PDB file of C-alpha atoms in Angstrom:
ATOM      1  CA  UNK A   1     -18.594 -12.322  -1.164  1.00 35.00           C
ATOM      2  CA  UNK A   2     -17.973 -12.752   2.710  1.00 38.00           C
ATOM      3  CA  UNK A   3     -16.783  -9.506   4.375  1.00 44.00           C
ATOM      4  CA  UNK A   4     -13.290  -8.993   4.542  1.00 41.00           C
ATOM      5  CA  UNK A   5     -13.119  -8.844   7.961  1.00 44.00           C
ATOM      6  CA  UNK A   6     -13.928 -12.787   7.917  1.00 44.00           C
ATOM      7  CA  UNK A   7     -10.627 -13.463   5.329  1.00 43.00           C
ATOM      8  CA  UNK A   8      -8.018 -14.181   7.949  1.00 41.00           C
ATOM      9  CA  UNK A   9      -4.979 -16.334   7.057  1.00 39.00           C
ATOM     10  CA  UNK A  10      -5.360 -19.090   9.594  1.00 33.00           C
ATOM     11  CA  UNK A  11      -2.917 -18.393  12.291  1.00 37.00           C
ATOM     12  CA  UNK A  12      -5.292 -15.229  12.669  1.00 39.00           C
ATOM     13  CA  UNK A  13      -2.457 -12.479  11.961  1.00 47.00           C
ATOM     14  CA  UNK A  14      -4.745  -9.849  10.832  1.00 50.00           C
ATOM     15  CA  UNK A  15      -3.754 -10.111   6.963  1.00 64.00           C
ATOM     16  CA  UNK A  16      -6.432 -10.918   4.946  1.00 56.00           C
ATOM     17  CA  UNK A  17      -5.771 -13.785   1.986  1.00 59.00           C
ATOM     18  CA  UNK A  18      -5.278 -13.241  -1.803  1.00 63.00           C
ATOM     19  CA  UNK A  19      -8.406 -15.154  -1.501  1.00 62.00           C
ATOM     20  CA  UNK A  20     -10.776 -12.437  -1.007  1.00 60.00           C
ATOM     21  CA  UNK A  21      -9.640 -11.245  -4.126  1.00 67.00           C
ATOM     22  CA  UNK A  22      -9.197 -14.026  -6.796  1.00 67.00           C
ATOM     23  CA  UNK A  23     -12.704 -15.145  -5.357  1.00 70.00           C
ATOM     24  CA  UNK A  24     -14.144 -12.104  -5.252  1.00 74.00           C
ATOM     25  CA  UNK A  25     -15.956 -11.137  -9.510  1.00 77.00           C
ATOM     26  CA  UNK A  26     -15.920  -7.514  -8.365  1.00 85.00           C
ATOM     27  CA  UNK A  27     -12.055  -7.351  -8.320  1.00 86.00           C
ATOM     28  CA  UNK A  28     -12.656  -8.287 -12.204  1.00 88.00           C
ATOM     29  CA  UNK A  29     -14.579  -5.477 -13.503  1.00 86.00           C
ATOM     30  CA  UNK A  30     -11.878  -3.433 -15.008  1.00 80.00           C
ATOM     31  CA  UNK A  31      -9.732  -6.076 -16.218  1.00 87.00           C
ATOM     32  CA  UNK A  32     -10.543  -9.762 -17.247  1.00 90.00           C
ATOM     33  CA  UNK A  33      -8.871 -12.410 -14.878  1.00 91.00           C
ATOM     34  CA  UNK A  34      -5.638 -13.439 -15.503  1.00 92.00           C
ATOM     35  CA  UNK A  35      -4.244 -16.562 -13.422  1.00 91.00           C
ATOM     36  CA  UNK A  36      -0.695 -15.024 -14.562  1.00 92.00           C
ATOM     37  CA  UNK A  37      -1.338 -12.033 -12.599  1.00 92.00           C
ATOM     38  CA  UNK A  38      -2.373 -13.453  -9.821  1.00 92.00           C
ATOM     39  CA  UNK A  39       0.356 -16.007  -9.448  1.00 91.00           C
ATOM     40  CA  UNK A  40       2.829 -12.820  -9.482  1.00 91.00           C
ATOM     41  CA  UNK A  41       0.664 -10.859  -6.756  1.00 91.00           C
ATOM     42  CA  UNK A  42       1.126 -14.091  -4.753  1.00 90.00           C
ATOM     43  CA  UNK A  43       5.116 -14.126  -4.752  1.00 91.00           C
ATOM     44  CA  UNK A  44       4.769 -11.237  -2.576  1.00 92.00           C
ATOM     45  CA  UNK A  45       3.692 -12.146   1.155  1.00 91.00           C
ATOM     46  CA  UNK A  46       2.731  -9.310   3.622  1.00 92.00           C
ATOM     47  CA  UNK A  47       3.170 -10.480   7.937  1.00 90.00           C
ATOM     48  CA  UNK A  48       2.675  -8.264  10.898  1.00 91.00           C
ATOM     49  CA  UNK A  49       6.153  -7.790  12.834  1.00 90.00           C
ATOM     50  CA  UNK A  50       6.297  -9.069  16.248  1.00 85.00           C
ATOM     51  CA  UNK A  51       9.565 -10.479  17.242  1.00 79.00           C
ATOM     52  CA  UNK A  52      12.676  -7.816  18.666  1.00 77.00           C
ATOM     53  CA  UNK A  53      14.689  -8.927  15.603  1.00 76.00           C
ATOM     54  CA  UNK A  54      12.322  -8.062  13.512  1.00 82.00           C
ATOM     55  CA  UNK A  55      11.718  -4.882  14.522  1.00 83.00           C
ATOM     56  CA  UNK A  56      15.129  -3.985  14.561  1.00 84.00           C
ATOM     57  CA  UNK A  57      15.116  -4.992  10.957  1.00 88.00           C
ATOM     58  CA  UNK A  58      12.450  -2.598  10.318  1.00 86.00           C
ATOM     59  CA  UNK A  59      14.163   0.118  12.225  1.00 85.00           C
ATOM     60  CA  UNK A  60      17.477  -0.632   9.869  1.00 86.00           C
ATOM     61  CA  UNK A  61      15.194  -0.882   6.640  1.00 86.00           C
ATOM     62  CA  UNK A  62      13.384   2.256   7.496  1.00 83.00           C
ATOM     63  CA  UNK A  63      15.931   4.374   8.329  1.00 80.00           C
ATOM     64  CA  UNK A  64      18.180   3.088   5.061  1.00 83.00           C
ATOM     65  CA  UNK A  65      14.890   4.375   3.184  1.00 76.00           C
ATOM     66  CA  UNK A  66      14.638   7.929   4.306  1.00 72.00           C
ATOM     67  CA  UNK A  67      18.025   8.932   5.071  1.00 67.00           C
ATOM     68  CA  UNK A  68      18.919   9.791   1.936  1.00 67.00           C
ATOM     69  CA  UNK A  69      16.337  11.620   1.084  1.00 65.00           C
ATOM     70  CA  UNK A  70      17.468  13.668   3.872  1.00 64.00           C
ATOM     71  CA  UNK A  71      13.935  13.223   5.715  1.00 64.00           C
ATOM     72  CA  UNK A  72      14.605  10.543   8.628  1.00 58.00           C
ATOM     73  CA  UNK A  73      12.969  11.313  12.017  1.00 64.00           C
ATOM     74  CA  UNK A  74      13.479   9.481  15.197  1.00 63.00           C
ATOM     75  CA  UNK A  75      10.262  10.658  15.987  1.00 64.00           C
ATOM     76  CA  UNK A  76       9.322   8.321  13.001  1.00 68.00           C
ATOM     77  CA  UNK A  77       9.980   5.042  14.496  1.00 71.00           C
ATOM     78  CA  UNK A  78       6.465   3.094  15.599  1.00 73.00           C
ATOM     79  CA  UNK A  79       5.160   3.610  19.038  1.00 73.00           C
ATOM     80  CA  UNK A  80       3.391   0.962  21.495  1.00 77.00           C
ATOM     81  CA  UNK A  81       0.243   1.449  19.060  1.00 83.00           C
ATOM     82  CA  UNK A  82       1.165   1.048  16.221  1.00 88.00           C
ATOM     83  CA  UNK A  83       0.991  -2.354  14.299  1.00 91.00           C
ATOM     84  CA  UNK A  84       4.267  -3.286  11.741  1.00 92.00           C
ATOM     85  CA  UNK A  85       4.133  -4.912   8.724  1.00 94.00           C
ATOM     86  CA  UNK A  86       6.462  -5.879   6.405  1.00 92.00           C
ATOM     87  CA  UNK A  87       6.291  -7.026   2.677  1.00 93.00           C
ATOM     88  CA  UNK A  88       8.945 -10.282   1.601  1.00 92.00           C
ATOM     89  CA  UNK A  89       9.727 -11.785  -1.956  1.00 91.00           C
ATOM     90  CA  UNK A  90      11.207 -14.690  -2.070  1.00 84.00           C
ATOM     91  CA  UNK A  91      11.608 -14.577   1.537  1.00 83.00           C
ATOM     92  CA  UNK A  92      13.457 -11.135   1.243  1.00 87.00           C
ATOM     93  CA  UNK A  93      12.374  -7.748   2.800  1.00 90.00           C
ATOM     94  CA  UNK A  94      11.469  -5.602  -0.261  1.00 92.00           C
ATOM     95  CA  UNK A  95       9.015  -3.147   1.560  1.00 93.00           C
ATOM     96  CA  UNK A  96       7.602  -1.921   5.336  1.00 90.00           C
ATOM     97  CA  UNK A  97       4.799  -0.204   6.629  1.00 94.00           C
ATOM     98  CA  UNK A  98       2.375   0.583   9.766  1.00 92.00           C
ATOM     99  CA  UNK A  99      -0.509   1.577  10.686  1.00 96.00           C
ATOM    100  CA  UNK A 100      -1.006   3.731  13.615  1.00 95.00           C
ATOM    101  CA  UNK A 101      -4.571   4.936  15.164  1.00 96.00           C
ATOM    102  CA  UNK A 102      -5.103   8.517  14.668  1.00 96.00           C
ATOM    103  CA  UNK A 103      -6.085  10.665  17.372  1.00 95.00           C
ATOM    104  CA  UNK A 104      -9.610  11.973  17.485  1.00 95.00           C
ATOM    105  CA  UNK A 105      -8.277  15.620  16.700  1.00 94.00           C
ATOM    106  CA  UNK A 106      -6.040  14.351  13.996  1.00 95.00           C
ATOM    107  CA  UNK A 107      -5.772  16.486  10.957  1.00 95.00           C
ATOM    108  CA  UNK A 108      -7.234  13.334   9.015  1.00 97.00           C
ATOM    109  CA  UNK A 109     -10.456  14.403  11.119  1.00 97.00           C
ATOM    110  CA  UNK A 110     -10.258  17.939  10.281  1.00 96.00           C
ATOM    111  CA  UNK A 111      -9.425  17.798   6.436  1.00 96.00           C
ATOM    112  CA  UNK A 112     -11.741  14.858   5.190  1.00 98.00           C
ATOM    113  CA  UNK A 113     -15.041  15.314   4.506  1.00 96.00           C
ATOM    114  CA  UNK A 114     -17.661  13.489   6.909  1.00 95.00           C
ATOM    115  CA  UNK A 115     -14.652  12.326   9.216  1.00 97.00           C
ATOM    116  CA  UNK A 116     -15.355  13.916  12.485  1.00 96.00           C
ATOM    117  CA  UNK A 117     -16.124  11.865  15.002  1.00 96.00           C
ATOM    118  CA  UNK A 118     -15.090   8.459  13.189  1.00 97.00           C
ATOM    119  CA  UNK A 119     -12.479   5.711  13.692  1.00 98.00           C
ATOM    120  CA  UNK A 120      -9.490   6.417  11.143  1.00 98.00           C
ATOM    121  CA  UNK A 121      -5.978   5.009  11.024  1.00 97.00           C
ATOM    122  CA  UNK A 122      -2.777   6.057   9.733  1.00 96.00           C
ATOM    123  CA  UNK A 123      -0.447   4.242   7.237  1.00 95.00           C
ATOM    124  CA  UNK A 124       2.900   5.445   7.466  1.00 88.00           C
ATOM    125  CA  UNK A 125       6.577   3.807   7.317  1.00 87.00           C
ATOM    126  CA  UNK A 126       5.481   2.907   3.570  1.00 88.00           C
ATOM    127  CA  UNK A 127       9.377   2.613   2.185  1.00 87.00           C
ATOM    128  CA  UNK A 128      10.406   0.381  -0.443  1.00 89.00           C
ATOM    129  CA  UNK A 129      13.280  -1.311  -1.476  1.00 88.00           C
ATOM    130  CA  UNK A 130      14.775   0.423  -4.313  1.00 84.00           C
ATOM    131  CA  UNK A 131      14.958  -2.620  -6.826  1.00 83.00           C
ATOM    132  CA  UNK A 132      11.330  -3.456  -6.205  1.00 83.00           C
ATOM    133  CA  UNK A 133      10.383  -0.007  -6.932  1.00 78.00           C
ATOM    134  CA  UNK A 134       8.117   0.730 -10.071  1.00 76.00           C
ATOM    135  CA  UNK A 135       6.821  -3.282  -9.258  1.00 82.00           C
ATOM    136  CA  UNK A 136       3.678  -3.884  -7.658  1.00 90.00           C
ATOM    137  CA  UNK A 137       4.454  -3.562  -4.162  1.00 91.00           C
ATOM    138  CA  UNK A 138       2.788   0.036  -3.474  1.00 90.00           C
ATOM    139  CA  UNK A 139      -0.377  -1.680  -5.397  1.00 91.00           C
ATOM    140  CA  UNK A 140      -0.035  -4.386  -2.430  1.00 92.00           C
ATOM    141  CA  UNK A 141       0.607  -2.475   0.455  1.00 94.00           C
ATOM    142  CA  UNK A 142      -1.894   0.238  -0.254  1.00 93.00           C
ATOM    143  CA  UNK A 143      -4.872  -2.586  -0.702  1.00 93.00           C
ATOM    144  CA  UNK A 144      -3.665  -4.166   2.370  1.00 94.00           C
ATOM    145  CA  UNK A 145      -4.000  -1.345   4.192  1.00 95.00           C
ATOM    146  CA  UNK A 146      -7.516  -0.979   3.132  1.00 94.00           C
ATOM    147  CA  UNK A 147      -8.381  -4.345   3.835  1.00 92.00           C
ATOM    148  CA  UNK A 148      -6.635  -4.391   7.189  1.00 94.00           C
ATOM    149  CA  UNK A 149      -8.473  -1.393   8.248  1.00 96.00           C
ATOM    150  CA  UNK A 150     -11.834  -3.063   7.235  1.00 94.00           C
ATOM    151  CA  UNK A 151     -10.644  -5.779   9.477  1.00 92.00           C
ATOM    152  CA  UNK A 152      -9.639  -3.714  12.419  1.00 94.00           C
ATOM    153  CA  UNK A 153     -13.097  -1.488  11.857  1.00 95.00           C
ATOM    154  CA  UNK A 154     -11.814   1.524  10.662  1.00 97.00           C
ATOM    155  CA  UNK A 155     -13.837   3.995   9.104  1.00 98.00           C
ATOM    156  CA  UNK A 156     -11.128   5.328   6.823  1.00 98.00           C
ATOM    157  CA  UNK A 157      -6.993   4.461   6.228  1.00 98.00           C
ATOM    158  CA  UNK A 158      -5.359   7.952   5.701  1.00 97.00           C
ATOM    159  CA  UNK A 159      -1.967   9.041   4.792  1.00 95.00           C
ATOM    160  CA  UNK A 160       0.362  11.959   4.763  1.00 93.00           C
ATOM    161  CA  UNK A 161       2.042  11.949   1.102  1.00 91.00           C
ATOM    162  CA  UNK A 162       4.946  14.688   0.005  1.00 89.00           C
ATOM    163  CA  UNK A 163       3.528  16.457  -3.094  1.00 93.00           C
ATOM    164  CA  UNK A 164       5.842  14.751  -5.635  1.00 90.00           C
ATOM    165  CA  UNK A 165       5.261  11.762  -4.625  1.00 89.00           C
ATOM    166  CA  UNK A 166       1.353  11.971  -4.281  1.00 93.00           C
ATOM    167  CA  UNK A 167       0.253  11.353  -7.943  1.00 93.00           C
ATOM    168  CA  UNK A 168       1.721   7.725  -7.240  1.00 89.00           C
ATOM    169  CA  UNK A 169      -0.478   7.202  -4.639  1.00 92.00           C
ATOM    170  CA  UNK A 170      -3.656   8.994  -6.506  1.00 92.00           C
ATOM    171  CA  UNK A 171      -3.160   6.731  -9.629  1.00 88.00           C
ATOM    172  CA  UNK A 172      -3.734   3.713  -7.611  1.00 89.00           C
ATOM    173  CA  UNK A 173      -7.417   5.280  -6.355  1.00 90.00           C
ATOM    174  CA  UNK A 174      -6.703   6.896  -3.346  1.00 94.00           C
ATOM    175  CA  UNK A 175      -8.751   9.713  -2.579  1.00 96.00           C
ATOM    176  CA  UNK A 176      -6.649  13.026  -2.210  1.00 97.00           C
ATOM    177  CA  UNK A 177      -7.722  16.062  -0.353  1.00 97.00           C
ATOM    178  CA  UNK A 178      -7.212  19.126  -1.297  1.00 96.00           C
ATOM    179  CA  UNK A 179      -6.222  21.564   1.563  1.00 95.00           C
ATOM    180  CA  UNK A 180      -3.771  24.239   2.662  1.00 94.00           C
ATOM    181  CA  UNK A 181      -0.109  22.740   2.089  1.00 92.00           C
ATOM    182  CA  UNK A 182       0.680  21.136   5.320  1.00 93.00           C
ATOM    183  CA  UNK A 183       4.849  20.687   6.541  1.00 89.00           C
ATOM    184  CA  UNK A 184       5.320  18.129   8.610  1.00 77.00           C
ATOM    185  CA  UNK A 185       8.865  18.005   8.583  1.00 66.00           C
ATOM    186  CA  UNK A 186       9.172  21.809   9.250  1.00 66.00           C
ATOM    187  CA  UNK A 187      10.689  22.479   5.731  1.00 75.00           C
ATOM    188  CA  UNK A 188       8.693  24.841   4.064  1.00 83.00           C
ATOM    189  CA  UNK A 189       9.758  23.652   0.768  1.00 85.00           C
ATOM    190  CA  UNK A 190       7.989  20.676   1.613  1.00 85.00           C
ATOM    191  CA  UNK A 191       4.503  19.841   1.053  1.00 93.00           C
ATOM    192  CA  UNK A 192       2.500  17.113   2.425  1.00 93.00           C
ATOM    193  CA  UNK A 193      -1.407  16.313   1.404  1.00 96.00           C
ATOM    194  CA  UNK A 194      -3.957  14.044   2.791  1.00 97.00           C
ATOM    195  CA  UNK A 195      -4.838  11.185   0.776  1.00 97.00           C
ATOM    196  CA  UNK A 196      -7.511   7.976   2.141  1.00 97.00           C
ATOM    197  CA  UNK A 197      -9.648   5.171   1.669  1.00 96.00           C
ATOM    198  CA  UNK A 198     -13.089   5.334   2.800  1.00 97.00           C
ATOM    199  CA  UNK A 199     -12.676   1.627   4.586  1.00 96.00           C
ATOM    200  CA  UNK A 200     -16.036   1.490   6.851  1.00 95.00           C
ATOM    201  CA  UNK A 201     -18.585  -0.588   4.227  1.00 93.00           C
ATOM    202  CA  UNK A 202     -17.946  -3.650   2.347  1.00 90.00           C
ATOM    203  CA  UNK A 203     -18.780  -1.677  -0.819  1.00 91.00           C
ATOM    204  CA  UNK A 204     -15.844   0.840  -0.162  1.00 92.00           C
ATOM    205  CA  UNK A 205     -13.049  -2.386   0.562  1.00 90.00           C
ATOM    206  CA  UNK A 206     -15.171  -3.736  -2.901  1.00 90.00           C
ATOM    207  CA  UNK A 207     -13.134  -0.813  -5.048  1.00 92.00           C
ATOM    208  CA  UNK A 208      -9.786  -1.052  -3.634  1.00 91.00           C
ATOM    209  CA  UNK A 209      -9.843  -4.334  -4.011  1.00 90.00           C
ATOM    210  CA  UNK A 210     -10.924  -3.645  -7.706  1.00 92.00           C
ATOM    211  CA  UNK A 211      -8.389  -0.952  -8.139  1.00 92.00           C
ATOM    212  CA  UNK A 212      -5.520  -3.272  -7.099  1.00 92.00           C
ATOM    213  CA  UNK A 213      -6.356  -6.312  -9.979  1.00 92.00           C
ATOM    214  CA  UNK A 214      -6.397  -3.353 -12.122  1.00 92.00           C
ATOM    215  CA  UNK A 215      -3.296  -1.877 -11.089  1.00 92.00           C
ATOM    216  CA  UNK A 216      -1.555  -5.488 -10.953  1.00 93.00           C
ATOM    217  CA  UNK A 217      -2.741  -6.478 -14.226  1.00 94.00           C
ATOM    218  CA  UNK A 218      -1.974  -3.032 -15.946  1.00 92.00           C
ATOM    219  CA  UNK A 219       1.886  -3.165 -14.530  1.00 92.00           C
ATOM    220  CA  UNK A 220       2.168  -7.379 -15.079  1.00 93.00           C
ATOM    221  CA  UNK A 221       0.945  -6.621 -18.798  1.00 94.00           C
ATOM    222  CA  UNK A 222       2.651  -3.771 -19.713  1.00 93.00           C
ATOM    223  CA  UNK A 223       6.358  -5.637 -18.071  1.00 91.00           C
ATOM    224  CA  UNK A 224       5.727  -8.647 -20.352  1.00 92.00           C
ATOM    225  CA  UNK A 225       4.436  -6.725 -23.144  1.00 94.00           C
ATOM    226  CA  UNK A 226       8.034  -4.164 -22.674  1.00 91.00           C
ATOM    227  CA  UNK A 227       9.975  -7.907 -22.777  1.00 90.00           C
ATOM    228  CA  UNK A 228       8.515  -8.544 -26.214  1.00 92.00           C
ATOM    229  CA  UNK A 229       9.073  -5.608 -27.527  1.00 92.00           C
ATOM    230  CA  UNK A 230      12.938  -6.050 -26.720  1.00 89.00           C
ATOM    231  CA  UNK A 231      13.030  -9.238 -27.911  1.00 85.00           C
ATOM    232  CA  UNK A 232      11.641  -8.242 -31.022  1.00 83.00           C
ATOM    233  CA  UNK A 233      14.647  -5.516 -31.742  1.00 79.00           C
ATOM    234  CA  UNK A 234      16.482  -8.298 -31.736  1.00 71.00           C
ATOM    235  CA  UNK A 235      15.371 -10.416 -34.662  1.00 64.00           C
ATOM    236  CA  UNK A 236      16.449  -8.568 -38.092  1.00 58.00           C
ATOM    237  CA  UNK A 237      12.675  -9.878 -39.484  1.00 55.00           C
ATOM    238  CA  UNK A 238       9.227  -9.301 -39.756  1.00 54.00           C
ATOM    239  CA  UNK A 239       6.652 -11.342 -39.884  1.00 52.00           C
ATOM    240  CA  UNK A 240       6.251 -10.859 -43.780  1.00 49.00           C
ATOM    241  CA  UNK A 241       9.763 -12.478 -43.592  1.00 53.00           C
ATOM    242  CA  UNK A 242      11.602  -8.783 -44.509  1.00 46.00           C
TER     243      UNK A 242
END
């Protein structure tokens, strides 16, 4: 398989193709290929935000994510390093996120093992439209980070996850740290944790890319597999004609 830094759509916008994927045999260990699945990854289509409307859009989508949750920041809102992204369906926004380089005294530095010294960056912003959640879409963005930091050559893609929310995150392979509780929005009652990709050798990119089929074709299956079983309810018999 060709690195993933060389799987650039071709207007060169950083976001690497389905293609490294569906070509790719490793992204089939865990689960046999399914053209089904793959045809549903590819409804979703992830661009990097560039134009002022679109980033107003973001702001707006953003803040209608965390407001309610009561944990919206201004100090939240990208700076001049930070790269956008955002995540359409059907030409829709259904999810955002960046990624931001961390600092070299980051706490990503300090808390992961073998990370002092090396190139990491930050995915934050990750908020989700509330239909689309449950779907595939944190399966998406969380490989795309991956691969986008192997593009940008990153050493690791790192996040800051609240507590409750972190098993999400850890289920799709993500590598959580464990470490003294960390409150980054000053509420004590709140808990954030570290949680990364190792992103710096083809290998590395090799398992998230593996992890997402897996987690694609686990959540297609188990939606069409829910459908029949609701359709079956339905029919008053068996298939011994009962």
């Amino acid at each position: 398989m060709r690195s993933i830094r060389e799987e650039r759509r071709p207007d060169d916008d950083g976001i690497p193709t389905d293609h490294a994927m569906a070509a790719s045999p490793v992204a089939f260990v865990a689960a046999p290929k399914d053209e089904s699945v793959l045809a549903e990854v590819r409804k979703y289509q992830t661009c990097m935000i560039t134009e002022t409307q679109e980033r107003e859009e973001y702001r707006e989508f953003l803040e209608k994510a965390l407001k309610p949750l009561g944990i919206y920041r201004d100090k939240f809102l990208p700076g001049v390093t930070s790269s956008c992204y955002k995540v359409t369906f059907d030409g829709r926004m259904a999810a955002i996120f960046r990624l931001t380089p961390a600092a070299p005294d980051s706490i990503y530095h300090e808390v992961i093992p073998g990370a002092a010294g090396r190139r990491i960056i930050e995915v934050n912003n990750v908020a989700i439209e509330q239909s689309f959640k449950g779907d595939l879409l944190l399966g998406i963005i969380m490989r795309n980070c991956a691969l986008l930091s192997h593009a940008k050559g990153f050493d690791y893609v790192a996040g800051l996850i609240r507590h409750e929310i972190l098993p999400m995150f850890v289920d799709f392979g993500t590598i959580p740290v464990r470490h003294t509780p960390l409150h980054l929005l000053g509420d004590k009652t709140i808990c954030d944790y570290v949680t990364y990709f190792m992103t710096d050798r083809k290998e590395h990119v090799d398992y998230a890319v593996s992890r997402s089929y897996h987690y694609f074709h686990r959540k297609v299956t188990m939606k069409r597999i829910a459908a029949d079983v609701a359709e079956s309810t339905l029919c008053p018999t068996d298939a011994l004609g009962g």
